[in-house]
Short mmCIF file of C-alpha atoms in Angstrom, two decimals:
data_model
loop_
_atom_site.label_atom_id
_atom_site.label_comp_id
_atom_site.label_asym_id
_atom_site.label_seq_id
_atom_site.Cartn_x
_atom_site.Cartn_y
_atom_site.Cartn_z
CA MET O 884 0.09 0.02 0.19
CA ARG O 885 1.23 3.61 -0.73
CA VAL O 886 -0.68 6.46 1.29
CA LEU O 887 -0.34 10.23 0.22
CA LEU O 888 -1.27 12.59 3.41
CA ILE O 889 -1.99 16.19 2.59
CA ASN O 890 -1.62 18.79 5.17
CA PRO O 891 -3.99 21.61 3.52
CA PHE O 892 -3.15 25.20 3.30
CA TYR O 893 -2.82 27.26 6.50
CA PRO O 894 -2.31 31.13 6.37
CA ILE O 895 0.99 31.93 7.93
CA SER O 896 -0.35 34.43 10.26
CA GLU O 897 -1.87 31.46 12.41
CA THR O 898 1.46 30.59 13.17
CA PRO O 899 1.44 26.93 12.13
CA SER O 900 3.83 24.20 13.38
CA PRO O 901 4.82 21.18 11.78
CA PRO O 902 1.81 18.86 11.21
CA LEU O 903 1.89 16.66 14.41
CA GLY O 904 -1.37 14.76 13.72
CA LEU O 905 -0.27 13.88 10.36
CA ALA O 906 3.18 12.76 11.55
CA PHE O 907 1.35 10.29 14.05
CA LEU O 908 -0.66 8.89 11.23
CA ALA O 909 2.33 8.41 9.09
CA GLY O 910 4.28 6.70 11.83
CA ALA O 911 1.43 4.23 12.45
CA LEU O 912 1.26 3.67 8.74
CA GLU O 913 4.95 3.21 8.06
CA ARG O 914 5.03 0.59 11.14
CA ALA O 915 2.30 -1.16 9.47
CA GLY O 916 4.40 -1.68 6.34
CA THR O 917 2.78 1.38 4.24
CA GLN O 918 4.81 3.44 2.12
CA VAL O 919 3.96 7.06 3.18
CA LYS O 920 4.28 10.62 1.76
CA LEU O 921 3.19 13.82 2.93
CA LEU O 922 2.30 16.87 0.91
CA ASP O 923 2.65 19.96 3.08
CA CYS O 924 0.67 22.76 1.34
CA VAL O 925 1.27 25.16 4.60
CA VAL O 926 4.77 25.61 3.27
CA PHE O 927 4.81 24.76 -0.19
CA PRO O 928 2.55 26.42 -2.62
CA TYR O 929 -0.29 23.98 -3.67
CA SER O 930 -1.52 23.73 -7.40
CA ARG O 931 -3.32 20.84 -9.28
CA ASP O 932 -0.51 20.59 -11.56
CA SER O 933 1.85 20.06 -8.59
CA LEU O 934 -0.74 17.51 -6.83
CA ALA O 935 -0.95 15.81 -10.24
CA SER O 936 2.96 15.30 -10.52
CA THR O 937 2.85 13.90 -6.99
CA LEU O 938 0.18 11.43 -7.79
CA ARG O 939 1.70 10.36 -11.01
CA ASP O 940 5.14 9.86 -9.32
CA PHE O 941 4.15 8.22 -5.98
CA LYS O 942 1.29 6.28 -7.29
CA PRO O 943 -0.99 6.27 -4.04
CA ASP O 944 -3.69 3.80 -3.25
CA LEU O 945 -5.14 5.93 -0.67
CA VAL O 946 -5.03 9.82 -0.29
CA GLY O 947 -5.88 11.20 3.08
CA ALA O 948 -6.17 14.78 4.34
CA THR O 949 -6.84 16.45 7.76
CA ALA O 950 -8.59 19.39 8.38
CA VAL O 951 -9.88 21.56 11.09
CA THR O 952 -12.94 24.00 10.07
CA MET O 953 -10.97 26.82 8.55
CA THR O 954 -9.21 24.62 6.44
CA VAL O 955 -11.63 22.10 5.25
CA ASP O 956 -12.42 23.76 1.90
CA HIS O 957 -8.89 23.59 1.03
CA ALA O 958 -8.77 19.85 2.04
CA LEU O 959 -11.90 19.06 0.08
CA ASP O 960 -10.54 20.87 -3.05
CA ALA O 961 -7.49 18.90 -3.06
CA LEU O 962 -9.39 15.46 -2.59
CA GLU O 963 -11.63 16.71 -5.58
CA ALA O 964 -8.61 17.14 -7.57
CA VAL O 965 -7.38 13.60 -6.65
CA LYS O 966 -10.51 12.26 -7.87
CA ALA O 967 -10.77 14.00 -11.06
CA LEU O 968 -7.23 12.90 -12.10
CA TYR O 969 -7.73 9.33 -10.63
CA PRO O 970 -11.02 8.18 -9.66
CA SER O 971 -9.72 4.80 -8.32
CA ILE O 972 -7.79 6.34 -5.48
CA ILE O 973 -9.76 5.87 -2.22
CA THR O 974 -9.99 9.33 -0.66
CA VAL O 975 -10.32 10.22 3.20
CA ILE O 976 -10.58 13.00 5.32
CA GLY O 977 -10.25 13.14 9.17
CA GLY O 978 -9.52 15.76 12.01
CA PRO O 979 -12.25 17.48 14.32
CA HIS O 980 -14.21 19.18 11.67
CA ALA O 981 -14.65 15.98 9.45
CA THR O 982 -15.16 13.78 12.68
CA PHE O 983 -18.46 16.09 13.57
CA CYS O 984 -19.74 16.68 10.15
CA ALA O 985 -19.23 13.22 8.47
CA THR O 986 -22.75 12.83 7.45
CA ASP O 987 -22.76 16.12 5.76
CA ILE O 988 -19.49 15.53 4.02
CA LEU O 989 -20.56 12.19 2.49
CA LYS O 990 -23.93 13.48 1.30
CA SER O 991 -22.57 16.71 -0.24
CA CYS O 992 -18.99 15.76 -1.18
CA ASP O 993 -18.60 12.99 -3.94
CA GLN O 994 -14.77 13.34 -3.62
CA VAL O 995 -14.75 11.82 -0.16
CA ASP O 996 -14.94 7.99 0.20
CA VAL O 997 -14.37 7.66 3.57
CA VAL O 998 -14.54 9.77 6.98
CA VAL O 999 -12.39 8.66 9.88
CA CYS O 1000 -13.82 9.92 13.07
CA GLY O 1001 -11.98 10.81 16.19
CA GLU O 1002 -8.37 9.43 16.87
CA GLY O 1003 -7.25 8.12 13.22
CA GLU O 1004 -3.96 6.09 14.00
CA ASN O 1005 -5.23 2.57 14.41
CA THR O 1006 -8.40 3.19 12.11
CA LEU O 1007 -6.41 4.36 9.29
CA VAL O 1008 -4.13 1.42 9.71
CA THR O 1009 -7.19 -0.84 9.80
CA LEU O 1010 -8.55 0.80 6.79
CA THR O 1011 -5.48 0.24 4.58
CA ARG O 1012 -5.22 -3.34 5.78
CA ALA O 1013 -8.93 -3.86 4.56
CA LEU O 1014 -8.24 -2.32 1.38
CA GLU O 1015 -5.13 -4.61 0.71
CA VAL O 1016 -7.43 -7.92 0.70
CA ASN O 1017 -10.64 -6.05 -0.55
CA ALA O 1018 -12.55 -6.61 2.72
CA PRO O 1019 -15.77 -5.04 3.68
CA TRP O 1020 -15.44 -1.59 5.95
CA GLU O 1021 -18.49 -2.38 8.09
CA GLY O 1022 -16.28 -3.96 10.76
CA ILE O 1023 -13.90 -1.14 10.67
CA ALA O 1024 -14.37 0.97 13.81
CA GLY O 1025 -14.44 4.81 13.84
CA ILE O 1026 -15.40 5.52 10.32
CA ALA O 1027 -18.16 6.55 8.14
CA PHE O 1028 -18.82 5.66 4.45
CA ARG O 1029 -21.38 5.36 1.69
CA ASP O 1030 -23.01 2.05 1.59
CA GLY O 1031 -25.34 2.30 -1.38
CA ASN O 1032 -27.94 5.09 -1.00
CA ARG O 1033 -27.30 5.58 3.04
CA ILE O 1034 -24.45 6.80 4.86
CA ALA O 1035 -23.01 3.95 7.36
CA THR O 1036 -21.35 5.07 10.42
CA THR O 1037 -19.26 2.33 12.18
CA ALA O 1038 -18.77 2.02 16.12
CA PRO O 1039 -16.23 4.50 17.73
CA ALA O 1040 -12.63 3.29 17.76
CA PRO O 1041 -11.15 2.39 21.21
CA LEU O 1042 -8.97 5.52 22.16
CA ALA O 1043 -5.41 4.31 21.86
CA ASP O 1044 -2.77 3.48 24.34
CA LEU O 1045 -0.52 6.30 23.82
CA ASP O 1046 2.77 4.44 24.77
CA GLU O 1047 1.69 1.85 22.10
CA LEU O 1048 1.61 4.40 19.19
CA ALA O 1049 4.48 4.60 16.86
CA PRO O 1050 6.56 7.60 17.39
CA PRO O 1051 5.48 10.67 15.20
CA ALA O 1052 7.21 10.43 11.45
CA ARG O 1053 8.53 13.88 11.49
CA HIS O 1054 11.20 12.43 8.83
CA LEU O 1055 8.41 12.76 6.34
CA ILE O 1056 7.83 16.53 7.15
CA PRO O 1057 9.74 19.44 5.60
CA LEU O 1058 10.72 20.63 9.05
CA GLY O 1059 13.63 23.00 7.82
CA ARG O 1060 10.98 25.11 6.10
CA TYR O 1061 9.12 25.45 9.44
CA ARG O 1062 12.55 26.28 11.31
CA ALA O 1063 13.25 28.63 8.70
CA LEU O 1064 10.09 30.78 9.26
CA GLY O 1065 10.64 31.05 12.80
CA MET O 1066 7.91 28.30 13.73
CA PRO O 1067 8.00 26.36 17.13
CA VAL O 1068 7.61 22.42 16.82
CA SER O 1069 4.87 20.63 18.70
CA MET O 1070 4.76 17.75 20.78
CA THR O 1071 2.47 15.88 23.45
CA THR O 1072 2.71 13.95 26.70
CA SER O 1073 -0.92 13.39 26.89
CA ARG O 1074 -4.32 13.29 25.40
CA GLY O 1075 -7.86 14.04 26.68
CA CYS O 1076 -9.84 16.71 28.77
CA PRO O 1077 -11.69 16.22 31.71
CA PHE O 1078 -13.65 19.62 31.61
CA ASN O 1079 -16.88 20.73 29.94
CA CYS O 1080 -16.10 24.22 28.32
CA ILE O 1081 -19.22 24.83 25.82
CA PHE O 1082 -16.97 25.91 23.09
CA CYS O 1083 -14.41 23.26 22.95
CA VAL O 1084 -14.42 19.86 20.83
CA GLY O 1085 -11.46 18.62 22.79
CA ARG O 1086 -13.23 16.23 25.18
CA LYS O 1087 -15.41 14.98 22.57
CA MET O 1088 -12.41 14.22 20.27
CA VAL O 1089 -9.85 12.57 22.66
CA GLY O 1090 -11.88 11.60 25.49
CA ALA O 1091 -12.77 13.09 28.77
CA ARG O 1092 -10.30 10.74 30.71
CA VAL O 1093 -6.57 12.04 30.19
CA ARG O 1094 -4.38 9.55 28.81
CA TYR O 1095 -0.40 10.05 29.61
CA ARG O 1096 2.67 8.93 27.96
CA ASP O 1097 5.65 7.45 29.95
CA PRO O 1098 7.78 10.34 30.99
CA VAL O 1099 10.80 8.85 29.70
CA ARG O 1100 9.44 8.25 26.51
CA VAL O 1101 8.30 11.96 26.32
CA VAL O 1102 11.65 13.32 27.29
CA ASP O 1103 13.30 10.93 24.60
CA GLU O 1104 11.16 12.70 22.09
CA MET O 1105 11.95 16.21 23.42
CA GLU O 1106 15.73 15.28 23.42
CA SER O 1107 15.52 14.38 19.80
CA LEU O 1108 13.60 17.86 18.89
CA SER O 1109 16.23 19.57 21.06
CA VAL O 1110 18.88 19.33 18.43
CA MET O 1111 16.89 20.40 15.32
CA ASP O 1112 17.38 24.28 16.17
CA PHE O 1113 13.78 25.12 16.77
CA HIS O 1114 13.67 28.16 18.71
CA GLN O 1115 10.88 26.47 21.27
CA ILE O 1116 9.14 23.30 21.58
CA ASN O 1117 5.31 23.44 22.29
CA LEU O 1118 3.71 20.82 24.64
CA ALA O 1119 0.35 20.76 22.73
CA ASP O 1120 -1.54 18.72 25.29
CA ASP O 1121 -4.98 20.16 26.01
CA LEU O 1122 -4.01 20.35 29.73
CA PHE O 1123 -0.12 19.66 30.56
CA THR O 1124 -0.88 20.27 34.20
CA ALA O 1125 -3.88 18.08 34.74
CA ASN O 1126 -2.20 15.62 36.85
CA PRO O 1127 0.73 17.25 38.88
CA ASP O 1128 2.64 13.72 39.29
CA HIS O 1129 2.73 13.38 35.74
CA CYS O 1130 4.01 17.09 35.05
CA LEU O 1131 6.56 16.79 37.80
CA ALA O 1132 7.59 13.31 36.39
CA VAL O 1133 8.36 14.67 32.95
CA CYS O 1134 10.26 17.87 34.49
CA ASN O 1135 12.45 15.81 36.76
CA GLU O 1136 13.26 13.48 33.84
CA ILE O 1137 14.41 16.75 31.77
CA VAL O 1138 16.57 17.97 34.75
CA ASP O 1139 18.08 14.77 35.76
CA ARG O 1140 19.40 14.47 32.17
CA GLY O 1141 20.40 18.02 32.06
CA LEU O 1142 18.50 18.60 28.90
CA LYS O 1143 18.87 22.44 28.06
CA VAL O 1144 15.66 23.13 26.01
CA LYS O 1145 13.04 25.73 25.97
CA TRP O 1146 9.46 24.92 26.09
CA THR O 1147 5.92 26.28 26.53
CA SER O 1148 2.46 24.71 27.55
CA PHE O 1149 -1.26 25.12 28.09
CA ALA O 1150 -2.50 25.08 31.68
CA ARG O 1151 -5.80 25.84 33.77
CA VAL O 1152 -5.50 28.39 36.38
CA ASP O 1153 -6.84 25.99 38.96
CA THR O 1154 -4.12 23.25 38.28
CA VAL O 1155 -0.87 25.27 38.98
CA SER O 1156 0.97 25.39 42.22
CA ARG O 1157 4.29 26.96 43.12
CA LYS O 1158 5.74 23.57 43.46
CA VAL O 1159 5.00 22.57 39.69
CA LEU O 1160 5.63 25.86 38.35
CA GLU O 1161 9.09 26.26 40.05
CA LYS O 1162 10.05 22.65 38.48
CA MET O 1163 8.55 23.51 35.11
CA ARG O 1164 10.82 26.64 35.19
CA GLN O 1165 13.79 24.47 36.23
CA ALA O 1166 13.04 22.29 33.52
CA GLY O 1167 13.31 24.85 30.74
CA CYS O 1168 9.46 26.27 30.74
CA THR O 1169 9.47 29.69 29.54
CA THR O 1170 5.79 30.49 28.99
CA VAL O 1171 2.34 28.98 30.17
CA SER O 1172 -0.94 29.80 28.48
CA PHE O 1173 -3.99 29.96 30.29
CA GLY O 1174 -7.41 30.14 28.76
CA VAL O 1175 -9.22 32.73 30.78
CA GLU O 1176 -12.17 33.59 28.39
CA SER O 1177 -13.88 36.33 30.25
CA GLY O 1178 -13.51 38.70 32.77
CA SER O 1179 -17.08 38.27 33.95
CA PRO O 1180 -17.94 35.88 36.70
CA GLU O 1181 -21.35 35.34 35.42
CA MET O 1182 -19.96 34.40 31.91
CA LEU O 1183 -17.40 31.84 33.37
CA ARG O 1184 -20.28 30.07 35.05
CA ARG O 1185 -22.45 30.18 31.91
CA ILE O 1186 -19.69 28.63 29.75
CA LYS O 1187 -18.89 26.14 32.58
CA LYS O 1188 -15.40 26.98 32.71
CA GLY O 1189 -15.26 26.27 36.33
CA ILE O 1190 -12.75 28.90 37.38
CA THR O 1191 -12.78 32.34 39.15
CA LEU O 1192 -11.08 35.37 38.23
CA GLU O 1193 -9.33 35.21 41.89
CA GLN O 1194 -7.76 32.03 40.82
CA VAL O 1195 -6.56 33.81 37.51
CA VAL O 1196 -4.67 36.53 39.43
CA ARG O 1197 -3.25 33.88 41.75
CA ALA O 1198 -1.96 31.76 38.81
CA VAL O 1199 -0.45 34.47 36.65
CA GLN O 1200 1.21 35.90 39.74
CA LEU O 1201 2.81 32.66 40.57
CA CYS O 1202 4.09 32.38 37.17
CA ARG O 1203 5.77 35.96 37.59
CA ASP O 1204 7.03 34.86 40.89
CA CYS O 1205 8.86 31.70 39.37
CA GLY O 1206 10.30 33.16 36.44
CA ILE O 1207 7.61 31.88 33.65
CA ASP O 1208 5.90 34.17 31.51
CA PRO O 1209 2.15 34.09 31.51
CA HIS O 1210 -0.04 34.57 28.71
CA ALA O 1211 -3.88 34.88 29.16
CA SER O 1212 -6.61 34.33 26.22
CA PHE O 1213 -10.10 35.71 26.26
CA ILE O 1214 -12.96 34.62 23.81
CA LEU O 1215 -15.49 37.49 23.04
CA GLY O 1216 -18.87 36.60 21.90
CA LEU O 1217 -19.90 33.65 24.10
CA PRO O 1218 -23.51 33.12 24.89
CA GLY O 1219 -25.27 35.98 26.75
CA GLU O 1220 -22.22 38.53 26.08
CA THR O 1221 -23.48 41.96 26.78
CA GLU O 1222 -21.77 45.31 26.81
CA THR O 1223 -21.30 44.93 30.38
CA THR O 1224 -19.57 41.48 30.20
CA LEU O 1225 -17.52 42.69 27.60
CA ALA O 1226 -16.59 45.71 29.48
CA GLN O 1227 -15.61 43.53 32.37
CA THR O 1228 -13.25 41.47 30.00
CA LEU O 1229 -11.54 44.46 28.63
CA ALA O 1230 -11.09 45.54 32.32
CA PHE O 1231 -9.64 42.35 33.53
CA GLY O 1232 -7.52 42.13 30.54
CA ASP O 1233 -5.81 45.61 31.37
CA ARG O 1234 -5.83 44.45 34.91
CA LEU O 1235 -3.57 41.55 33.84
CA LYS O 1236 -1.64 43.80 31.74
CA ALA O 1237 -0.56 45.94 34.66
CA MET O 1238 0.82 42.62 36.40
CA GLY O 1239 3.09 41.96 33.22
CA VAL O 1240 0.76 39.45 31.70
CA SER O 1241 0.42 39.33 27.95
CA HIS O 1242 -3.12 38.66 26.64
CA GLY O 1243 -5.06 38.36 23.42
CA PHE O 1244 -8.58 38.51 22.32
CA HIS O 1245 -10.47 36.03 19.93
CA ILE O 1246 -13.79 35.89 18.84
CA LEU O 1247 -16.18 32.73 19.37
CA ALA O 1248 -16.01 30.53 16.45
CA PRO O 1249 -18.87 27.83 16.99
CA PHE O 1250 -17.10 24.94 15.56
CA PRO O 1251 -19.14 21.75 14.60
CA GLY O 1252 -19.15 19.27 17.67
CA THR O 1253 -19.23 21.82 20.28
CA ASP O 1254 -22.04 22.41 22.73
CA VAL O 1255 -22.52 25.90 21.90
CA ARG O 1256 -23.11 24.93 18.11
CA GLU O 1257 -25.32 21.72 18.85
CA ARG O 1258 -27.50 23.65 21.21
CA VAL O 1259 -27.36 27.02 19.93
CA ASP O 1260 -31.11 27.40 20.07
CA GLU O 1261 -30.96 27.05 23.65
CA TYR O 1262 -28.42 30.07 24.22
CA ASP O 1263 -28.44 33.71 23.60
CA LEU O 1264 -26.38 33.20 20.32
CA GLN O 1265 -26.77 33.88 16.54
CA ILE O 1266 -24.42 32.05 14.12
CA LEU O 1267 -24.06 34.53 11.15
CA SER O 1268 -22.09 32.43 8.74
CA ASP O 1269 -21.43 28.70 7.65
CA ASP O 1270 -18.56 29.80 5.58
CA TRP O 1271 -16.00 27.68 7.17
CA ARG O 1272 -13.27 29.96 5.69
CA LEU O 1273 -14.35 32.54 8.34
CA TYR O 1274 -13.72 30.22 11.36
CA HIS O 1275 -10.47 31.54 12.20
CA ALA O 1276 -11.66 33.55 15.39
CA ASN O 1277 -10.37 37.03 14.17
CA ARG O 1278 -13.56 38.35 13.07
CA ALA O 1279 -17.15 37.85 14.68
CA ILE O 1280 -19.20 35.42 12.90
CA VAL O 1281 -21.77 35.50 15.76
CA ARG O 1282 -23.64 38.01 17.76
CA THR O 1283 -25.90 37.83 20.85
CA ALA O 1284 -28.75 40.18 21.93
CA GLY O 1285 -26.52 42.30 24.12
CA VAL O 1286 -23.29 42.91 21.47
CA LYS O 1287 -23.11 43.38 17.69
CA SER O 1288 -20.76 41.87 15.79
CA GLU O 1289 -19.02 45.01 14.85
CA THR O 1290 -18.22 45.98 18.55
CA MET O 1291 -16.38 42.51 19.03
CA ASP O 1292 -14.42 43.07 15.74
CA ALA O 1293 -13.57 46.51 17.21
CA VAL O 1294 -11.93 45.03 20.14
CA VAL O 1295 -9.76 42.48 18.03
CA ILE O 1296 -8.75 45.15 15.44
CA ASP O 1297 -7.67 47.63 18.18
CA GLY O 1298 -5.55 44.87 19.42
CA GLU O 1299 -3.85 44.32 16.02
CA ARG O 1300 -3.58 48.09 15.81
CA ARG O 1301 -1.65 48.05 19.18
CA PHE O 1302 0.70 45.31 17.70
CA ASP O 1303 1.48 47.42 14.55
CA GLN O 1304 2.26 50.20 16.82
CA TRP O 1305 4.41 47.99 18.61
CA LEU O 1306 6.25 46.68 15.64
CA GLY O 1307 6.24 50.60 14.62
CA GLU O 1308 7.97 51.65 17.86
CA ILE O 1309 10.47 48.87 17.39
CA ALA O 1310 11.11 50.10 13.81
CA ARG O 1311 11.79 53.62 15.25
CA ILE O 1312 14.31 52.28 17.75
CA ARG O 1313 15.92 50.45 15.00
CA GLU O 1314 16.32 53.55 12.69
CA GLU O 1315 17.07 56.15 15.36
CA GLY O 1316 19.36 53.95 17.38
CA PRO O 1317 21.32 52.89 19.32
CA ALA O 1318 19.35 49.79 20.02
CA THR O 1319 20.35 46.46 21.41
CA ALA O 1320 19.84 43.56 19.31
CA GLN O 1321 17.46 41.88 21.81
CA GLU O 1322 15.31 45.39 21.42
CA ILE O 1323 14.94 45.21 17.57
CA TRP O 1324 15.18 41.23 17.04
CA PRO O 1325 11.22 40.88 17.17
CA LEU O 1326 10.76 42.90 14.16
CA VAL O 1327 14.00 41.67 12.17
CA ARG O 1328 12.71 37.99 12.88
CA LEU O 1329 9.02 39.06 11.76
CA GLU O 1330 10.58 40.97 8.61
CA HIS O 1331 12.72 37.83 7.80
CA THR O 1332 9.70 35.40 8.19
CA VAL O 1333 7.49 37.37 5.64
CA VAL O 1334 10.19 37.69 3.19
CA ILE O 1335 11.17 33.76 3.49
CA TYR O 1336 7.70 32.67 3.31
CA ASP O 1337 7.10 34.72 0.06
CA MET O 1338 9.96 33.12 -1.41
CA MET O 1339 8.71 29.61 -0.39
CA MET O 1340 5.61 30.17 -1.72
CA LYS O 1341 6.47 31.78 -5.33
CA ARG O 1342 9.11 29.00 -5.54
CA LEU O 1343 11.71 31.70 -6.23
CA ILE O 1344 14.73 29.41 -5.05
CA GLU O 1345 13.68 26.76 -7.11
CA GLU O 1346 13.32 28.93 -10.15
CA LYS O 1347 15.96 31.47 -9.75
CA GLY O 1348 18.31 29.88 -7.39
CA ASN O 1349 20.43 28.18 -10.05
CA TRP O 1350 22.88 29.26 -12.71
CA PRO O 1351 25.91 27.92 -14.76
CA ALA O 1352 28.85 28.04 -12.63
CA GLY O 1353 31.37 30.18 -13.79
CA LYS O 1354 34.80 31.41 -12.57
CA SER O 1355 33.47 34.38 -10.56
CA ASP O 1356 31.17 31.83 -8.72
CA GLU O 1357 34.09 29.71 -7.69
CA ALA O 1358 36.30 32.53 -6.54
CA ASP O 1359 33.06 34.56 -4.94
CA ALA O 1360 33.79 34.92 -1.33
CA THR O 1361 30.22 36.22 -0.56
CA PRO O 1362 28.41 33.57 -2.97
CA VAL O 1363 25.00 34.76 -1.52
CA ALA O 1364 25.44 37.98 -3.62
CA LYS O 1365 24.26 36.65 -6.86
CA LEU O 1366 21.33 34.92 -5.26
CA ILE O 1367 20.16 38.41 -3.79
CA ASP O 1368 20.57 40.23 -6.97
CA ARG O 1369 18.27 37.54 -8.85
CA LEU O 1370 15.72 37.56 -6.44
CA ALA O 1371 15.59 40.97 -5.27
CA GLY O 1372 13.18 42.32 -8.12
CA GLU O 1373 10.81 39.32 -7.67
CA LEU O 1374 9.61 40.20 -4.29
CA GLU O 1375 7.34 43.19 -3.17
CA HIS O 1376 9.71 44.03 -0.30
CA PRO O 1377 12.30 46.69 -0.16
CA PRO O 1378 15.56 45.55 -1.50
CA ALA O 1379 17.27 46.04 1.89
CA ARG O 1380 14.77 43.73 3.66
CA VAL O 1381 15.37 40.95 0.83
CA HIS O 1382 19.14 41.23 1.26
CA ALA O 1383 18.96 40.76 4.99
CA ALA O 1384 16.40 37.83 4.92
CA ILE O 1385 18.48 36.00 2.14
CA GLU O 1386 21.68 36.33 4.12
CA PHE O 1387 19.84 35.27 7.33
CA ALA O 1388 18.60 32.50 5.71
CA ALA O 1389 21.96 31.36 4.14
CA GLY O 1390 23.94 32.08 7.32
CA GLN O 1391 21.66 30.20 9.47
CA GLY O 1392 21.84 27.05 7.21
CA TYR O 1393 18.04 27.16 6.06
CA LEU O 1394 19.39 27.61 2.28
CA ALA O 1395 22.19 25.39 1.08
CA ARG O 1396 24.33 25.93 -1.98
CA LYS O 1397 26.23 23.39 -3.92
CA THR O 1398 27.91 22.96 -7.36
CA GLU O 1399 26.60 20.05 -9.53
CA ASN O 1400 26.91 19.36 -13.26
CA GLY O 1401 28.58 22.56 -13.67
CA ARG O 1402 25.56 24.50 -12.13
CA ILE O 1403 25.29 26.79 -8.88
CA GLN O 1404 22.19 25.32 -7.22
CA TRP O 1405 20.83 26.91 -4.08
CA SER O 1406 17.91 25.10 -2.02
CA TRP O 1407 15.79 24.86 1.11
CA VAL O 1408 17.08 22.67 3.71
CA ASP O 1409 13.81 21.10 3.83
CA TYR O 1410 14.49 17.65 5.64
CA LEU O 1411 16.23 17.77 9.09
#
């Protein structure tokens, strides 16, 4: 069997990281003897021609795509192209959006043969084995598919023992491109969430019981990531601090090995203590993100968050005391939001800011599978759009009786404006000087990211980064100069910024140069 996995387009503004879920799927398939290729449309430009070339060269028996709500249209477009080119290829879609919209997808999207619901590693392996022997699909747990004129849904698949899963097949992911863009790399130490927030699908997707990985295996993986030169590792658990014993065991393993690595995690304000945070800091944790959601006690009760504002203040102060940067996130437009509750949230955000806590605002996106969407008629909430491309949580697609969508948009837009002002201040410091590298680095790195991303998505290195080698090339002490000259006019950025970004990428080893068959060839270092 040959399986092609597709990571659909995801905007760089959303700070994507290497696709961990697909890496787990690929690892499970490879362990089962399947040949796997991964097409990453986040850091490679997608086109039907490029997809056709991949299909022609790799000849997959099955093509699978993952999708969150915001990316599902891109995933379906890719699968439609697969079916148009090679109708006999079995097409599969999975991920949280597909899990909770399986019937709708199969009814309206002929390009999809199978939906994998919930965790996919064991299910996808079972499906590929069934395809190899032409076995019926009815006995495969965790899928939905067409059976004549009806949609068949099998029993849910058992949740996996995390220590039994194959390691993520990151060797199939172009990690070098993510590293060049300054993105973090992610990993997990557990799956599951025991809480009942009405806006989240996590509990339904991976279970209410938290399943933990062996701390030794966790740190083995972290150690392997630590040598890849990512600026940080994100622990993507729904709740890393759910069990203090597990959290401390992971941290102690890091400390005992003397592993020096920077990492971040998610936590609830009622699951952290000084003991846990001090150990996390000792083990390299730099930032903890808390979902605070609202500054209104009434709203916190309504959304079943189960925390108090006093707990928030205590948790962020503990982080500050222990040398960890706390971050707080808020969701606007939750059911029952009013001008008063919105004002309370903004005021509480200002209070946290005065304590040295960074915070950000998003607007409720009522994702399929969430309680807030499935029971919307019972809440003070109106969903304004089912255009999935708008479900990025940065503009309002909901409103309540007490708050207009424009009011919520204004809050987020103001935050974006403040961020732009901050960048402008850094730019002023940079221009007027004297400034330290630490002061101007955020702007410089962002500028590099934007230029590097444009080069990647326009395929400039592939198309302009090679030429016949001459004597001047061999004698050139600054070989990047000619590459800069060839690319500067291809990008809508100031020449100085392009120059700096290319020198940075080459100097950091993100771009490599070689002479082969009489030609100078530059290329991205895609695989680490």
